[in-house]
Tab-separated table of C-alpha atoms and ligand atoms in Angstrom:
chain	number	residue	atom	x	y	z
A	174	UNK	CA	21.930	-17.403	-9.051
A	175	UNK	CA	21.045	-21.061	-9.904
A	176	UNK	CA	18.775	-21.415	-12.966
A	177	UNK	CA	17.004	-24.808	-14.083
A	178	UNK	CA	17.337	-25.924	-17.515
A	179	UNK	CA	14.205	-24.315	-18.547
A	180	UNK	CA	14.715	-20.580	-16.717
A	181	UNK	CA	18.558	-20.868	-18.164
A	182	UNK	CA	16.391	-21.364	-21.521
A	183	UNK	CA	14.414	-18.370	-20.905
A	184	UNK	CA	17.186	-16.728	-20.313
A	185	UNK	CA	19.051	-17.655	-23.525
A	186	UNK	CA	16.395	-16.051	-25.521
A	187	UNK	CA	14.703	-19.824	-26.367
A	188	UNK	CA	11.272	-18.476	-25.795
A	189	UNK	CA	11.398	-14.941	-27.046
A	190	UNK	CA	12.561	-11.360	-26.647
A	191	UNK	CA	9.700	-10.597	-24.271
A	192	UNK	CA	10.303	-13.507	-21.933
A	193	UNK	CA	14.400	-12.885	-22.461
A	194	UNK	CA	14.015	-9.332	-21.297
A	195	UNK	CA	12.115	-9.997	-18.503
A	196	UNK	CA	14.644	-12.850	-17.378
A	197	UNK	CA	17.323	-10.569	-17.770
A	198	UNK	CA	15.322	-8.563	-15.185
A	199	UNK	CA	14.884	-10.855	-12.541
A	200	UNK	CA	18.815	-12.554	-12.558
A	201	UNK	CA	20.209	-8.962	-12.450
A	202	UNK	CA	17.824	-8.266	-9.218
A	203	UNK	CA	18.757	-12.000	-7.494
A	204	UNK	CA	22.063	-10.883	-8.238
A	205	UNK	CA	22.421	-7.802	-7.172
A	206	UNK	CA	20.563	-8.840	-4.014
A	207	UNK	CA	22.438	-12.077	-3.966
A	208	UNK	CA	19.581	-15.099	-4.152
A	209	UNK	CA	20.410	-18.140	-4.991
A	210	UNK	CA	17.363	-19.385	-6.816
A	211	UNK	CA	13.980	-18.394	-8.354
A	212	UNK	CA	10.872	-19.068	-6.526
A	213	UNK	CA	7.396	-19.404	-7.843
A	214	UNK	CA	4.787	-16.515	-6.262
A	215	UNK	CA	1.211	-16.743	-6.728
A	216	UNK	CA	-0.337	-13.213	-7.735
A	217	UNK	CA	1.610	-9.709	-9.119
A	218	UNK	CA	0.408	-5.994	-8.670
A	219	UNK	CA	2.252	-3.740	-10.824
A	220	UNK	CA	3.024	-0.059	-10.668
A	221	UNK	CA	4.227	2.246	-13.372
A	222	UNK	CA	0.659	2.693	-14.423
A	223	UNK	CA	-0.466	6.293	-14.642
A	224	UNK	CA	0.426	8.530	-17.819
A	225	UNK	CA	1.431	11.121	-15.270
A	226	UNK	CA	4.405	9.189	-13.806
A	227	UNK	CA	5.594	6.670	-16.748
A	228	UNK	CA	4.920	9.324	-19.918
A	229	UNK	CA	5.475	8.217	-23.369
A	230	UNK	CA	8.911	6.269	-22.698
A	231	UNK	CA	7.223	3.886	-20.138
A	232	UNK	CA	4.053	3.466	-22.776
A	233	UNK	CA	6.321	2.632	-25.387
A	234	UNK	CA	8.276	0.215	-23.155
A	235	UNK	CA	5.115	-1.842	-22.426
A	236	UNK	CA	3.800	-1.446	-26.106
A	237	UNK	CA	7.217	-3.318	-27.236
A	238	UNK	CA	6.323	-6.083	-24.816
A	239	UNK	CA	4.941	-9.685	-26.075
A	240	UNK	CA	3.110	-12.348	-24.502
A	241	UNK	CA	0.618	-13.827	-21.589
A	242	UNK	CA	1.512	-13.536	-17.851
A	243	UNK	CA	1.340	-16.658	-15.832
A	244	UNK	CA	-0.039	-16.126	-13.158
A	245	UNK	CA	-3.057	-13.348	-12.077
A	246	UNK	CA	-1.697	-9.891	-12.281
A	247	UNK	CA	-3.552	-6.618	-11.695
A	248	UNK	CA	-2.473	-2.530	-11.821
A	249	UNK	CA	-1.601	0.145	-9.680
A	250	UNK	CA	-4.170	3.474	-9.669
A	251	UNK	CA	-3.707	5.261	-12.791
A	252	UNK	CA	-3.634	8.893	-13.642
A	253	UNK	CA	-8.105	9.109	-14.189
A	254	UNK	CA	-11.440	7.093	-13.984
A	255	UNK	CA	-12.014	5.580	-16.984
A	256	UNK	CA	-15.358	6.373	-16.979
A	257	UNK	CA	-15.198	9.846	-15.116
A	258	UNK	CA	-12.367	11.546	-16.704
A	259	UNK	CA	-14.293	14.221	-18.519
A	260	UNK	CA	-15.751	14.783	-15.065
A	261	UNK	CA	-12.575	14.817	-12.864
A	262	UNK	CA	-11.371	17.722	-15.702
A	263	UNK	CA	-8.938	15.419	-17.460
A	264	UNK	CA	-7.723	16.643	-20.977
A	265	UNK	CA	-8.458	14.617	-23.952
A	266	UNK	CA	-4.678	14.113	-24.818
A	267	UNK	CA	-3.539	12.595	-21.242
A	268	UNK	CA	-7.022	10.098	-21.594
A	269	UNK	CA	-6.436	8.700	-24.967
A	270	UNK	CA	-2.617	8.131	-23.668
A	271	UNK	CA	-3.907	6.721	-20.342
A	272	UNK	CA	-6.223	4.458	-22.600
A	273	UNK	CA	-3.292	3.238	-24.402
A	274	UNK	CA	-0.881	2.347	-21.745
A	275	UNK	CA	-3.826	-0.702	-20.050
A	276	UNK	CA	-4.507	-1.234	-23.526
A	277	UNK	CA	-0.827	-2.424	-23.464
A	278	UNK	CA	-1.327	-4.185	-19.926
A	279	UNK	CA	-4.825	-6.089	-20.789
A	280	UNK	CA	-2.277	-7.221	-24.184
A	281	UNK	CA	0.018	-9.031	-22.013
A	282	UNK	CA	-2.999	-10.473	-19.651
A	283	UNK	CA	-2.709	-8.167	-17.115
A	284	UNK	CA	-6.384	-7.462	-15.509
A	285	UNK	CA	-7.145	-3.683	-15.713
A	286	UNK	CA	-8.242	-3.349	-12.120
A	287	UNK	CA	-6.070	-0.460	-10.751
A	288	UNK	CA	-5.552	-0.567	-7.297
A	289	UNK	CA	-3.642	-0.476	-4.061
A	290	UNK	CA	-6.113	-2.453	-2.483
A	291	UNK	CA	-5.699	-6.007	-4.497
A	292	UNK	CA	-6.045	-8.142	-1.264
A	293	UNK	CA	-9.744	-6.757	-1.223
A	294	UNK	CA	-10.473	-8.831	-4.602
A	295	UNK	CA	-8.409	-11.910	-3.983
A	296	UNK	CA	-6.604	-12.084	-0.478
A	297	UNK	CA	-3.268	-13.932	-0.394
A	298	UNK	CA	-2.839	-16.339	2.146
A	299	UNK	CA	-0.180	-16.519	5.140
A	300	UNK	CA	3.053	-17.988	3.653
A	301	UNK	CA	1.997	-16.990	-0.182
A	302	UNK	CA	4.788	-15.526	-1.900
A	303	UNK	CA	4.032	-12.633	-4.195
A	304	UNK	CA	5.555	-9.417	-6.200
A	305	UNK	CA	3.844	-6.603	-5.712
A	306	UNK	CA	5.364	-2.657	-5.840
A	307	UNK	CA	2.480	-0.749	-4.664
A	308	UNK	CA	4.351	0.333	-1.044
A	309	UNK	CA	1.104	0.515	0.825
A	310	UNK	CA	0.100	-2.814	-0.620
A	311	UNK	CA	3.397	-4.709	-0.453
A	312	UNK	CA	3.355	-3.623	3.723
A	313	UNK	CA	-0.251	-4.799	4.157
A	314	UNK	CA	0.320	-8.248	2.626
A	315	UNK	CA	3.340	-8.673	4.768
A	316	UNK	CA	2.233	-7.213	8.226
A	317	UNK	CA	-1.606	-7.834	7.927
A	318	UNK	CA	-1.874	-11.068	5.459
A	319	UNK	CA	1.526	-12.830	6.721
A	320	UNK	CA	2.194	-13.409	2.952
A	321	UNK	CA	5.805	-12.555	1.539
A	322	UNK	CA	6.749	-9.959	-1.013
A	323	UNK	CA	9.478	-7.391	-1.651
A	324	UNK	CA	8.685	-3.996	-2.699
A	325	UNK	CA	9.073	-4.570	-6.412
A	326	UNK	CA	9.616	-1.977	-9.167
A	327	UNK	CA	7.136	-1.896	-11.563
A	328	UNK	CA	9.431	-3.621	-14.260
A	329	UNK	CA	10.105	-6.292	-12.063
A	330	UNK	CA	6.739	-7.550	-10.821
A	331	UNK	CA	5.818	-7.321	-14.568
A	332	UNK	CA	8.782	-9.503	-14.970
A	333	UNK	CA	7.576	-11.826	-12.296
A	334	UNK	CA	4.178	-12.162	-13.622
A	335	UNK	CA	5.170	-12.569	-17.328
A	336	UNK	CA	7.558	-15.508	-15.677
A	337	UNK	CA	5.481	-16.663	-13.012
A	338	UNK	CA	8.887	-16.386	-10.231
A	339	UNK	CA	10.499	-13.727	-8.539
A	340	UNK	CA	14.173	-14.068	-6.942
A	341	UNK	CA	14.588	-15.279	-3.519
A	342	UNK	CA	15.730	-12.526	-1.312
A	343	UNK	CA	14.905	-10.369	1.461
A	344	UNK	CA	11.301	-10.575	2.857
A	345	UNK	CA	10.541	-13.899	1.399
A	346	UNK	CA	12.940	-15.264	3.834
A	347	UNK	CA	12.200	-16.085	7.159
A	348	UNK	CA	15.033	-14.458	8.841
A	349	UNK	CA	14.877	-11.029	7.502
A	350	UNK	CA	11.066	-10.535	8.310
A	351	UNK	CA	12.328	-9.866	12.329
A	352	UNK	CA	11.325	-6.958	13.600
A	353	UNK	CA	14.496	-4.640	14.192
A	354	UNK	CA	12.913	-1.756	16.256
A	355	UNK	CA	10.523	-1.352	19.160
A	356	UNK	CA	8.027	0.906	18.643
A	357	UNK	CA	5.886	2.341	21.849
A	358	UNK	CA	2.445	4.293	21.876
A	359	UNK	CA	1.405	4.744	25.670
A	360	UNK	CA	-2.115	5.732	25.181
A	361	UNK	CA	-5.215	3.927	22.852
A	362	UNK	CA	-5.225	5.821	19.527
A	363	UNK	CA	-8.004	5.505	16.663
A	364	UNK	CA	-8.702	6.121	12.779
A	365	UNK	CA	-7.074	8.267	11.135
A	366	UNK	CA	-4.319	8.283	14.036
A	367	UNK	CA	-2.903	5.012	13.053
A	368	UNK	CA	-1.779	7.310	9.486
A	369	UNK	CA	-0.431	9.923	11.945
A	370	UNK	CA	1.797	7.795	13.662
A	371	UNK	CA	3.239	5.389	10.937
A	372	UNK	CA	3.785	9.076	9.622
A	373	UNK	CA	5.637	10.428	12.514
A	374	UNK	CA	7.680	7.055	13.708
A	375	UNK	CA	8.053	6.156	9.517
A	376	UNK	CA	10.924	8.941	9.537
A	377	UNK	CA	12.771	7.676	12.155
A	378	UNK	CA	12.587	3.806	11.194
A	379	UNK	CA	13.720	4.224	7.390
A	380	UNK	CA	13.673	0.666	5.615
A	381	UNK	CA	13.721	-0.915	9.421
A	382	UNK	CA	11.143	-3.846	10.356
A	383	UNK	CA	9.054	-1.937	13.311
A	384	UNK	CA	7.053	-3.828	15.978
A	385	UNK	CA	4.645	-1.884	17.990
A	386	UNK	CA	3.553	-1.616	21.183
A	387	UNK	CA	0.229	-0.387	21.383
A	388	UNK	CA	-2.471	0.420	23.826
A	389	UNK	CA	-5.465	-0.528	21.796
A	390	UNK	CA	-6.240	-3.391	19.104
A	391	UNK	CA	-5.896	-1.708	15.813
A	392	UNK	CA	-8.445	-2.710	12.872
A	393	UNK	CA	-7.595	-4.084	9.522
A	394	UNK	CA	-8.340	-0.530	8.112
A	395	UNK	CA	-6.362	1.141	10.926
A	396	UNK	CA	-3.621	-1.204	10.230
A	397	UNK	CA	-3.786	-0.599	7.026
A	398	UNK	CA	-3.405	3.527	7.152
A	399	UNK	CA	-0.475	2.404	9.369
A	400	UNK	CA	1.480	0.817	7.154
A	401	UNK	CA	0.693	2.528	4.167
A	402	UNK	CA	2.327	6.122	5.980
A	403	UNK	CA	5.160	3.676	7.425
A	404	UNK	CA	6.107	2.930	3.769
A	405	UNK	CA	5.183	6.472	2.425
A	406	UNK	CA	7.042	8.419	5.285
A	407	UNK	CA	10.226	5.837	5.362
A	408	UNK	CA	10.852	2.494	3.546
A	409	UNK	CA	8.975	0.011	5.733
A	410	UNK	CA	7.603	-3.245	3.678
A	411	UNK	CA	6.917	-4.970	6.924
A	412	UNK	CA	5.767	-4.302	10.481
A	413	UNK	CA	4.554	-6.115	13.351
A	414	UNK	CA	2.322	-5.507	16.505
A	415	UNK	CA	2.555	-7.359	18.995
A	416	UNK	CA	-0.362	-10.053	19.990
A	417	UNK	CA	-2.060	-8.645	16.736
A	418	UNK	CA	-0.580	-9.067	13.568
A	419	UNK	CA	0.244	-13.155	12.034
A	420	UNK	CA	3.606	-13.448	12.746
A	421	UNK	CA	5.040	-13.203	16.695
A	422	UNK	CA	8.310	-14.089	16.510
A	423	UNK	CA	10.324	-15.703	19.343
A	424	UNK	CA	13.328	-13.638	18.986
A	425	UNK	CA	16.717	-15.958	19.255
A	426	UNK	CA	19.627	-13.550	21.103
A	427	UNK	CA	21.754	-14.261	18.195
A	428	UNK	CA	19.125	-12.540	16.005
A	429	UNK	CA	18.944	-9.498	17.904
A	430	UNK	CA	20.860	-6.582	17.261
A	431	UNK	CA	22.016	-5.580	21.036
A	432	UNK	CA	21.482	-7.815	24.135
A	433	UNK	CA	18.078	-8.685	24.201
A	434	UNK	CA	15.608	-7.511	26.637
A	435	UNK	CA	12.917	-9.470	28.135
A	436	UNK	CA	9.694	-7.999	28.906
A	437	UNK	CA	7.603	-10.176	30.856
A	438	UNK	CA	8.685	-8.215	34.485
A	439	UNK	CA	8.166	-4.653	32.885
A	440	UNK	CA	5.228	-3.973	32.183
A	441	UNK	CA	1.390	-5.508	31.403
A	442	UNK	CA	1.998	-7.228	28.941
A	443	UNK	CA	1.107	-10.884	28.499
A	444	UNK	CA	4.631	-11.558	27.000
A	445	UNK	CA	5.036	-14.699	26.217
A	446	UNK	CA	7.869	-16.798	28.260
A	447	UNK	CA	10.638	-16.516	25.629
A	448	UNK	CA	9.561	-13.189	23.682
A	449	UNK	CA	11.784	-10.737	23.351
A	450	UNK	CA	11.599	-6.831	21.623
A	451	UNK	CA	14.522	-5.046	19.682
A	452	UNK	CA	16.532	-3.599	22.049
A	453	UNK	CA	16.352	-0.443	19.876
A	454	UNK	CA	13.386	1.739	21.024
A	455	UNK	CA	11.324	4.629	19.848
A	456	UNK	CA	8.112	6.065	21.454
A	457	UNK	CA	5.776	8.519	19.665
A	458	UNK	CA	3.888	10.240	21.891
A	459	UNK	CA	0.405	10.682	21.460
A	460	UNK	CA	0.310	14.442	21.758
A	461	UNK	CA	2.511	14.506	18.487
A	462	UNK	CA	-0.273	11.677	16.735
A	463	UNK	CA	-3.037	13.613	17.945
A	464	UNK	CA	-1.544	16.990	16.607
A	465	UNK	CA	-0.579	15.635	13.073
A	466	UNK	CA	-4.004	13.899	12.855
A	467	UNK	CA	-5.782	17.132	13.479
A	468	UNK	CA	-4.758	20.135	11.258
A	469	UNK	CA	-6.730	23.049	11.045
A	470	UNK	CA	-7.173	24.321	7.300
A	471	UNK	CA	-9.683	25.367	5.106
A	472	UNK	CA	-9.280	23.304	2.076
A	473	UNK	CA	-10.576	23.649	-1.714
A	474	UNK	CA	-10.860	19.725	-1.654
A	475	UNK	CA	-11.008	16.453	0.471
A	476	UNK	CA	-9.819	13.548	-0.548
A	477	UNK	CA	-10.734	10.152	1.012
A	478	UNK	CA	-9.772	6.433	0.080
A	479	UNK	CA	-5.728	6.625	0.068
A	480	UNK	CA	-5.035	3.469	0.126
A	481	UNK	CA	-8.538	2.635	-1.752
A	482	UNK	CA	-11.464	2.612	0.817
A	483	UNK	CA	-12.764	-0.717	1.615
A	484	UNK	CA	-16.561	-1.243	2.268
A	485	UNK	CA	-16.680	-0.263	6.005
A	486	UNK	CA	-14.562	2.933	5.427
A	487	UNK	CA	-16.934	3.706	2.969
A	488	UNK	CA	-19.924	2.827	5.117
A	489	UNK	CA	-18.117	5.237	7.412
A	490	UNK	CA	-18.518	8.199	5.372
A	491	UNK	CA	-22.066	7.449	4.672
A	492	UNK	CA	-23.117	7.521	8.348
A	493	UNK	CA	-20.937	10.525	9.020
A	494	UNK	CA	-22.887	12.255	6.261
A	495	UNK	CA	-26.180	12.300	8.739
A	496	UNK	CA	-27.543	12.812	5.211
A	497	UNK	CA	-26.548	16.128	4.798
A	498	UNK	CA	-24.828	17.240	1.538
A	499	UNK	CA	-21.641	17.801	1.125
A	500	UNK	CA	-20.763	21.841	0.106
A	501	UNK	CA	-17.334	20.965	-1.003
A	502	UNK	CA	-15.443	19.022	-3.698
A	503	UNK	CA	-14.781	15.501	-2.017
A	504	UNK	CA	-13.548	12.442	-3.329
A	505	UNK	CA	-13.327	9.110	-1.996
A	506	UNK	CA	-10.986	6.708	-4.259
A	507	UNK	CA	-11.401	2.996	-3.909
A	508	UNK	CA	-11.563	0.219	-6.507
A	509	UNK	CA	-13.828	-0.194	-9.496
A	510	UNK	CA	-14.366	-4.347	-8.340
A	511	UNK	CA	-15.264	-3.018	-4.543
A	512	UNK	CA	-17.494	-0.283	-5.978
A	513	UNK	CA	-19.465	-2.485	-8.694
A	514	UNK	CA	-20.640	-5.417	-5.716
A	515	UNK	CA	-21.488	-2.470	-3.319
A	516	UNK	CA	-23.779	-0.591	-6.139
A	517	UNK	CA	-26.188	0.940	-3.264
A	518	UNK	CA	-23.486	1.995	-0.941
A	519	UNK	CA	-21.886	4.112	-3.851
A	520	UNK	CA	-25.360	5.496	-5.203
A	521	UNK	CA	-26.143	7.059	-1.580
A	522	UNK	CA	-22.583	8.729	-1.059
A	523	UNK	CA	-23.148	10.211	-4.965
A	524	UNK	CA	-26.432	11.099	-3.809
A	525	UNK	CA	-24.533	13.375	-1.128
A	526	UNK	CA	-22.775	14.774	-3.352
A	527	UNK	CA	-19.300	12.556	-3.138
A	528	UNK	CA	-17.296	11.797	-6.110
A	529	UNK	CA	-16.601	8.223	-5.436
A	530	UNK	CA	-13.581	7.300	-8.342
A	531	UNK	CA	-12.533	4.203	-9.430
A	532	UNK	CA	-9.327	3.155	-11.034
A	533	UNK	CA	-7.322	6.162	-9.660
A	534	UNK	CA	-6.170	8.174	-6.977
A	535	UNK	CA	-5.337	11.864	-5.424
A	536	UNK	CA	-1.596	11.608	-5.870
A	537	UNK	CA	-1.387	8.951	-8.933
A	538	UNK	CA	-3.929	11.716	-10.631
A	539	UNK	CA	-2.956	15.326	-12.496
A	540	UNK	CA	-6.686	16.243	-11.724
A	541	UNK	CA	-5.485	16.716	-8.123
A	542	UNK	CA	-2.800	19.640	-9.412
A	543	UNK	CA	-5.980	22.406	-10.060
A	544	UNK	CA	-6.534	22.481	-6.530
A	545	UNK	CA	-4.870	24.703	-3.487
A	546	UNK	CA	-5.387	22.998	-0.436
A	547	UNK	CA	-6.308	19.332	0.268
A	548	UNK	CA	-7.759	17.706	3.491
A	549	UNK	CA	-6.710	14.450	3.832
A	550	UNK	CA	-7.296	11.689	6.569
A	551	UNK	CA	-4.302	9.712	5.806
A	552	UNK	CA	-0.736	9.856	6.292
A	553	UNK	CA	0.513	8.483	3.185
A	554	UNK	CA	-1.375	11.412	1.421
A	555	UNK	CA	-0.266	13.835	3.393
A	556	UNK	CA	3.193	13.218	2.676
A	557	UNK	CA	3.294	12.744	-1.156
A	558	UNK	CA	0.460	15.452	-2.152
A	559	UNK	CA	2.581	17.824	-1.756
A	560	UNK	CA	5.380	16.752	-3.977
A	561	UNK	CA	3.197	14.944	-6.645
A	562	UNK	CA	0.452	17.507	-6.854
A	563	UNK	CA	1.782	20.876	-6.168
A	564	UNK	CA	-1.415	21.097	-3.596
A	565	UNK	CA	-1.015	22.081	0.286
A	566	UNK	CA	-2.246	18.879	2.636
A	567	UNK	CA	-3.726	19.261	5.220
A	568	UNK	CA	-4.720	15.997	7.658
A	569	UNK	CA	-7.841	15.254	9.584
A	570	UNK	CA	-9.974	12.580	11.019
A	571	UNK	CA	-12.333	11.196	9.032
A	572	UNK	CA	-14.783	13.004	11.356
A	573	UNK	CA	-13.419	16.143	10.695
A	574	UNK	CA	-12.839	15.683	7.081
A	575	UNK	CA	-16.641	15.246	6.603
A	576	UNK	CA	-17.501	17.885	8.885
A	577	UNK	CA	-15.460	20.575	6.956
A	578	UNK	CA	-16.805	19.313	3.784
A	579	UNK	CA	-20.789	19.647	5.255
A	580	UNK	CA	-20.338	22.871	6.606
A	581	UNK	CA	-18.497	24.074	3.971
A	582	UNK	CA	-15.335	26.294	6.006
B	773	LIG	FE1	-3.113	4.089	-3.180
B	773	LIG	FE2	-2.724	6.380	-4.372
B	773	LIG	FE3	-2.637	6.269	-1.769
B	773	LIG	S1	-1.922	4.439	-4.996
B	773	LIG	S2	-1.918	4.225	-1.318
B	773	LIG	S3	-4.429	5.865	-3.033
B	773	LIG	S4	-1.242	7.383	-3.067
């Protein structure tokens, strides 16, 4: 990989340890991955946040760490609220260690706003180049923001912000953001269905670059539950759908992977004169979405806000709530920044009864692990609760969710 006389510098230990390291990072990625250069990106998210997942070897690793980043950088959920631990049941021991590791974060510059959700408190642009690692994150920026980012480890988009450049590779290229696989729903879906089906077709596309199909015009939170189960259930950083999301690409034959198929005779579609789909095809059929999105179970808790609610999903919940109280445990996980300008919103859900937390999530969380059964309307949840937490999942509309948690079944 080419370096400039000052990265080479870097490299050669000329500004540090800390900055050395990092360096060290980012050529062994470009060349493992084979880029020829270092690019500048404008913001970093960085996982490898909660006690629960990095323990003392990961804390120590940051603690060792020296300097400012360059550019704005903010933190994956981590393992409790900061100011609701003693609530959420959290011992003492896994707090003061959860303390210590933003401690080490806010050393290097490193905001400690922990979320999945940055875009909702500074939203990249189309075309900005980033390194983020949060999965859900890292698909919405691509597919819903048109901005460019690999799914980055949490060591290297710490690199990248302590350096202010990531390597060029992969999805910061224009060629390898076309979609590989067509992707076919023949009926309008809604909520909590969007998680169901990046769920079901996320297992069959793997690390592919999906481009749906779809019967109805999915909302940013809808998209958003998409890709977030796309990523959990395969390895999807990017997706597309058609006339909706920012970047429509004319496919060139030579890009395709079989013959290319146009589509403008087929079907309804106002297909533009030279678009064509991936050859490759999957349909999910809506019986299957509708079944996954609608589990019967009676659950201990619910757990709402995976990725981190956004206002309307949380004005959602409040007019679901009719009022009532809830007669279960519920939480609904979103970020401290979106919480503190929406003070109101927040008061009246507590006021139900909901335990709105900031800063952390169900699965990121070992306050999730005392629990038997969780309801869950989102597909990303329902595939790592299990693993992560020990706990049954269980998935349901938001409706539904709300309902069981009012009646208390
Ligand atoms: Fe975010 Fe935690 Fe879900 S990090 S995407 S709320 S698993």
């Amino acid at each position: 990989m080419y370096l400039t006389r000052e990265e080479e510098g870097i490299y050669n230990g000329e500004q540090g340890p800390t900055l050395q390291k990092m360096m060290e990072i980012l050529v062994a990625l470009g060349d493992i991955y084979d880029a020829k250069k270092l690019i500048p990106v404008k913001s970093a998210q960085i996982a490898g946040v909660s006690y629960k997942t990095i323990g003392d070897a990961g804390l120590e690793w940051i603690q060792d760490l020296d300097g400012k980043v360059k550019i704005p950088a903010v933190l994956n959920p981590m393992g409790m609220d900061r100011e609701a631990f003693v609530e959420m049941g959290i011992d003492p021991h896994f707090a003061r260690k959860q303390e210590e590791i933003i401690r080490a974060y806010e050393k290097l510059g490193i905001m400690p706003e922990c979320t999945c959700t940055p875009y909702y408190l500074n939203r990249p642009r189309f075309g900005d180049h980033l390194a983020w690692s949060e999965s859900s994150a890292v698909c919405f920026a691509n597919s819903v923001l048109g901005a460019r980012t690999n799914r980055e480890g949490g060591p290297s988009a710490l690199a990248a912000a302590l350096i202010g450049k990531t390597p060029y590779y992969g999805l910061h290229i224009t060629e390898n953001r076309y979609p590989t696989v067509t992707v076919k729903v023949e009926e309008p879906i809604h909520g909590a269905e969007y998680g169901a089906l990046g769920y079901l077709a996320g297992k069959q596309i793997g690390d592919g670059i999906p481009i749906f199909r779809l019967k109805t015009t999915p909302t940013e939170d809808e998209l958003k539950h998409l890709g977030a189960a796309l990523a959990a259930s395969g390895a999807v950083a990017l997706f597309h759908v058609l006339h909706v999301s920012p970047e429509q690409y004319v496919l060139p034959p030579d890009k395709m992977d079989r013959e290319p198929q146009r589509l403008a005779d087929e079907d309804d579609w106002q297909v533009p004169e030279r678009f064509f789909l991936p050859r490759e095809r999957i349909e999910v059929e809506v019986a299957k979405i509708r079944e996954t999105a609608r589990q019967k179970a009676s659950p201990d808790i619910i757990a709402l806000g995976c990725p981190h609610a956004s206002k309307e999903e949380l004005e959602e919940i409040l007019t679901l709530l009719r009022g009532r109280k809830v007669k279960k445990e519920v939480w609904v996980c979103t970020s401290r920044a979106l919480g503190q300008k929406n003070p109101e919103l927040i008061q009246q859900l507590r006021n139900n009864g909901i335990k709105v937390l900031y800063d952390t999530c169900m699965v990121v969380s070992p306050a999730a692990n005392r629990f038997k059964c969780m309801m869950v309307n989102s597909g990303k949840a329902l595939k790592y609760t299990p693993a992560m937490c020990g706990v049954d999942a269980v998935m349901g509309t938001t409706e539904e969710c709300i309902e069981v948690a009012c009646r208390g079944e």
